mmCIF file of C-alpha atoms in Angstrom:
data_model
loop_
_atom_site.group_PDB
_atom_site.id
_atom_site.type_symbol
_atom_site.label_atom_id
_atom_site.label_comp_id
_atom_site.label_asym_id
_atom_site.label_seq_id
_atom_site.Cartn_x
_atom_site.Cartn_y
_atom_site.Cartn_z
ATOM 1 C CA UNK A 1 45.519 8.635 -129.572
ATOM 2 C CA UNK A 2 45.567 11.720 -127.345
ATOM 3 C CA UNK A 3 46.381 13.928 -130.338
ATOM 4 C CA UNK A 4 43.597 12.359 -132.362
ATOM 5 C CA UNK A 5 41.005 12.874 -129.622
ATOM 6 C CA UNK A 6 42.340 16.372 -128.948
ATOM 7 C CA UNK A 7 41.377 17.390 -132.494
ATOM 8 C CA UNK A 8 37.747 16.801 -131.589
ATOM 9 C CA UNK A 9 37.721 19.486 -128.908
ATOM 10 C CA UNK A 10 36.443 22.750 -130.238
ATOM 11 C CA UNK A 11 37.830 26.080 -129.185
ATOM 12 C CA UNK A 12 35.604 28.458 -127.292
ATOM 13 C CA UNK A 13 34.658 31.538 -129.202
ATOM 14 C CA UNK A 14 32.483 34.480 -128.403
ATOM 15 C CA UNK A 15 29.885 35.234 -131.044
ATOM 16 C CA UNK A 16 29.729 38.886 -132.033
ATOM 17 C CA UNK A 17 26.486 40.806 -131.673
ATOM 18 C CA UNK A 18 24.173 40.260 -134.624
ATOM 19 C CA UNK A 19 24.313 42.838 -137.386
ATOM 20 C CA UNK A 20 20.620 43.710 -137.764
ATOM 21 C CA UNK A 21 21.132 45.629 -140.989
ATOM 22 C CA UNK A 22 22.887 42.677 -142.608
ATOM 23 C CA UNK A 23 20.261 40.258 -141.259
ATOM 24 C CA UNK A 24 17.484 42.365 -142.778
ATOM 25 C CA UNK A 25 19.220 42.365 -146.184
ATOM 26 C CA UNK A 26 19.474 38.571 -145.932
ATOM 27 C CA UNK A 27 15.788 38.333 -145.051
ATOM 28 C CA UNK A 28 14.857 40.651 -147.909
ATOM 29 C CA UNK A 29 16.860 38.645 -150.445
ATOM 30 C CA UNK A 30 15.462 35.310 -149.270
ATOM 31 C CA UNK A 31 11.923 36.725 -149.286
ATOM 32 C CA UNK A 32 12.221 38.126 -152.820
ATOM 33 C CA UNK A 33 14.096 35.062 -154.155
ATOM 34 C CA UNK A 34 11.700 32.455 -152.805
ATOM 35 C CA UNK A 35 8.762 34.735 -153.573
ATOM 36 C CA UNK A 36 9.855 34.944 -157.217
ATOM 37 C CA UNK A 37 10.104 31.172 -157.473
ATOM 38 C CA UNK A 38 6.706 30.717 -155.822
ATOM 39 C CA UNK A 39 5.126 33.313 -158.114
ATOM 40 C CA UNK A 40 6.632 31.696 -161.206
ATOM 41 C CA UNK A 41 5.521 28.292 -159.994
ATOM 42 C CA UNK A 42 1.950 29.458 -159.403
ATOM 43 C CA UNK A 43 1.457 31.699 -162.448
ATOM 44 C CA UNK A 44 3.901 31.121 -165.258
ATOM 45 C CA UNK A 45 4.912 27.493 -164.805
ATOM 46 C CA UNK A 46 1.800 26.300 -162.990
ATOM 47 C CA UNK A 47 1.955 22.821 -164.514
ATOM 48 C CA UNK A 48 5.600 22.283 -163.578
ATOM 49 C CA UNK A 49 7.412 21.667 -160.319
ATOM 50 C CA UNK A 50 9.676 24.624 -159.540
ATOM 51 C CA UNK A 51 10.130 24.479 -155.769
ATOM 52 C CA UNK A 52 12.417 21.927 -154.093
ATOM 53 C CA UNK A 53 13.707 21.720 -150.524
ATOM 54 C CA UNK A 54 17.347 22.371 -151.457
ATOM 55 C CA UNK A 55 16.376 25.938 -152.422
ATOM 56 C CA UNK A 56 15.927 26.751 -148.734
ATOM 57 C CA UNK A 57 19.575 25.953 -148.044
ATOM 58 C CA UNK A 58 20.669 27.743 -151.214
ATOM 59 C CA UNK A 59 18.836 30.838 -149.937
ATOM 60 C CA UNK A 60 20.838 30.777 -146.715
ATOM 61 C CA UNK A 61 24.097 30.737 -148.648
ATOM 62 C CA UNK A 62 23.414 33.297 -151.375
ATOM 63 C CA UNK A 63 21.534 35.800 -149.205
ATOM 64 C CA UNK A 64 23.045 35.349 -145.710
ATOM 65 C CA UNK A 65 26.592 34.272 -146.643
ATOM 66 C CA UNK A 66 27.162 35.793 -150.100
ATOM 67 C CA UNK A 67 30.941 35.912 -149.610
ATOM 68 C CA UNK A 68 31.157 32.142 -149.148
ATOM 69 C CA UNK A 69 32.821 30.217 -151.978
ATOM 70 C CA UNK A 70 29.830 27.854 -151.811
ATOM 71 C CA UNK A 71 27.492 30.777 -152.612
ATOM 72 C CA UNK A 72 29.151 31.896 -155.840
ATOM 73 C CA UNK A 73 27.110 31.575 -159.057
ATOM 74 C CA UNK A 74 29.161 28.821 -160.686
ATOM 75 C CA UNK A 75 28.970 26.722 -157.538
ATOM 76 C CA UNK A 76 25.251 27.306 -157.067
ATOM 77 C CA UNK A 77 24.223 26.588 -160.637
ATOM 78 C CA UNK A 78 26.725 23.983 -161.821
ATOM 79 C CA UNK A 79 27.079 22.224 -158.452
ATOM 80 C CA UNK A 80 23.319 21.895 -158.079
ATOM 81 C CA UNK A 81 22.691 20.771 -161.648
ATOM 82 C CA UNK A 82 25.525 18.221 -161.687
ATOM 83 C CA UNK A 83 24.360 16.830 -158.360
ATOM 84 C CA UNK A 84 20.785 16.582 -159.602
ATOM 85 C CA UNK A 85 22.056 14.729 -162.673
ATOM 86 C CA UNK A 86 23.939 12.280 -160.439
ATOM 87 C CA UNK A 87 20.802 11.790 -158.356
ATOM 88 C CA UNK A 88 18.653 11.063 -161.407
ATOM 89 C CA UNK A 89 21.217 8.547 -162.693
ATOM 90 C CA UNK A 90 21.276 6.776 -159.323
ATOM 91 C CA UNK A 91 17.476 6.633 -159.238
ATOM 92 C CA UNK A 92 17.285 5.333 -162.820
ATOM 93 C CA UNK A 93 19.828 2.599 -162.071
ATOM 94 C CA UNK A 94 18.803 1.588 -158.552
ATOM 95 C CA UNK A 95 15.369 3.030 -157.819
ATOM 96 C CA UNK A 96 14.553 4.591 -154.480
ATOM 97 C CA UNK A 97 16.807 2.294 -152.462
ATOM 98 C CA UNK A 98 19.246 2.904 -149.621
ATOM 99 C CA UNK A 99 22.136 2.213 -152.015
ATOM 100 C CA UNK A 100 20.792 4.794 -154.488
ATOM 101 C CA UNK A 101 20.506 7.364 -151.678
ATOM 102 C CA UNK A 102 24.041 6.623 -150.489
ATOM 103 C CA UNK A 103 25.530 6.807 -153.969
ATOM 104 C CA UNK A 104 23.575 9.914 -154.999
ATOM 105 C CA UNK A 105 24.851 11.954 -152.076
ATOM 106 C CA UNK A 106 28.411 10.628 -152.021
ATOM 107 C CA UNK A 107 28.902 10.798 -155.790
ATOM 108 C CA UNK A 108 27.479 14.313 -155.919
ATOM 109 C CA UNK A 109 30.053 15.379 -153.319
ATOM 110 C CA UNK A 110 32.791 13.751 -155.404
ATOM 111 C CA UNK A 111 31.629 15.350 -158.662
ATOM 112 C CA UNK A 112 31.310 18.806 -157.091
ATOM 113 C CA UNK A 113 34.792 18.572 -155.596
ATOM 114 C CA UNK A 114 36.364 17.380 -158.842
ATOM 115 C CA UNK A 115 34.693 20.191 -160.821
ATOM 116 C CA UNK A 116 35.391 22.887 -158.197
ATOM 117 C CA UNK A 117 31.663 23.592 -157.878
ATOM 118 C CA UNK A 118 30.942 22.581 -154.268
ATOM 119 C CA UNK A 119 27.518 23.839 -153.190
ATOM 120 C CA UNK A 120 26.218 21.915 -150.145
ATOM 121 C CA UNK A 121 22.540 22.133 -151.179
ATOM 122 C CA UNK A 122 23.594 20.300 -154.349
ATOM 123 C CA UNK A 123 23.830 17.102 -152.349
ATOM 124 C CA UNK A 124 20.244 17.739 -151.221
ATOM 125 C CA UNK A 125 19.238 18.086 -154.878
ATOM 126 C CA UNK A 126 20.834 14.689 -155.550
ATOM 127 C CA UNK A 127 19.049 13.190 -152.567
ATOM 128 C CA UNK A 128 15.747 14.704 -153.704
ATOM 129 C CA UNK A 129 16.097 13.031 -157.097
ATOM 130 C CA UNK A 130 16.076 9.659 -155.342
ATOM 131 C CA UNK A 131 13.616 10.152 -152.475
ATOM 132 C CA UNK A 132 11.507 13.061 -153.763
ATOM 133 C CA UNK A 133 8.569 10.888 -154.717
ATOM 134 C CA UNK A 134 6.582 10.752 -157.915
ATOM 135 C CA UNK A 135 6.420 14.524 -158.610
ATOM 136 C CA UNK A 136 10.217 14.595 -158.840
ATOM 137 C CA UNK A 137 10.986 11.148 -160.217
ATOM 138 C CA UNK A 138 8.425 11.692 -162.992
ATOM 139 C CA UNK A 139 10.590 14.550 -164.276
ATOM 140 C CA UNK A 140 13.405 12.099 -165.007
ATOM 141 C CA UNK A 141 16.313 13.688 -166.862
ATOM 142 C CA UNK A 142 14.523 17.067 -166.907
ATOM 143 C CA UNK A 143 14.948 17.427 -163.118
ATOM 144 C CA UNK A 144 18.466 18.965 -163.321
ATOM 145 C CA UNK A 145 17.135 21.656 -165.680
ATOM 146 C CA UNK A 146 13.632 22.142 -164.303
ATOM 147 C CA UNK A 147 13.295 22.828 -161.372
ATOM 148 C CA UNK A 148 16.983 22.869 -160.335
ATOM 149 C CA UNK A 149 18.607 24.934 -163.103
ATOM 150 C CA UNK A 150 15.765 27.384 -163.590
ATOM 151 C CA UNK A 151 15.150 27.798 -159.848
ATOM 152 C CA UNK A 152 18.839 28.397 -159.122
ATOM 153 C CA UNK A 153 19.028 30.896 -161.985
ATOM 154 C CA UNK A 154 16.086 32.884 -160.629
ATOM 155 C CA UNK A 155 17.554 32.927 -157.120
ATOM 156 C CA UNK A 156 20.960 33.969 -158.465
ATOM 157 C CA UNK A 157 19.440 36.839 -160.428
ATOM 158 C CA UNK A 158 17.695 38.050 -157.280
ATOM 159 C CA UNK A 159 20.900 37.594 -155.247
ATOM 160 C CA UNK A 160 22.884 39.712 -157.703
ATOM 161 C CA UNK A 161 20.255 42.466 -157.676
ATOM 162 C CA UNK A 162 19.508 42.514 -153.936
ATOM 163 C CA UNK A 163 22.995 41.905 -152.506
ATOM 164 C CA UNK A 164 24.444 44.748 -154.551
ATOM 165 C CA UNK A 165 21.790 47.203 -153.332
ATOM 166 C CA UNK A 166 23.416 47.149 -149.901
ATOM 167 C CA UNK A 167 26.511 49.367 -149.641
ATOM 168 C CA UNK A 168 28.375 46.815 -147.528
ATOM 169 C CA UNK A 169 27.752 43.841 -149.856
ATOM 170 C CA UNK A 170 29.234 42.766 -153.159
ATOM 171 C CA UNK A 171 27.966 39.741 -155.049
ATOM 172 C CA UNK A 172 29.302 37.726 -156.719
ATOM 173 C CA UNK A 173 32.911 37.584 -155.582
ATOM 174 C CA UNK A 174 33.829 35.426 -158.586
ATOM 175 C CA UNK A 175 32.111 33.591 -161.401
#
């Protein structure tokens, strides 16, 4: 029991000073990426939903932690789309119920792990398919493609362009 409880103690670490240059690149990427999605949503695809909450978390990964395995293009795109598909299936079968929420999130984690496409915001995309309300549920089986697939693709394009402008960054690390 002592060993088990001992695992729960965290080690003390000292956070390094923030790298302002890196933080500004992250800000710039997130600004351009979300700005592109907002512009597309307002002008080109004005009759379609293109902005979902999971894109905020995706922005953190692809612009502020581009070296993370969870931020790589395959994980972002496939993990998010598969999770959204799982979420839609759960909603179609069970409606917006606690069981549908539970299954959408847990099954999306399972599917992402089994396909080696873990992207934490993907679970949020699955959750959104169940609890997102009528604008999202009305999309039905289109939700994984639009807004999830198209939005992720736009953000990835921006991430590739912006992250590689900085001398100290390289994105992606793998496909």
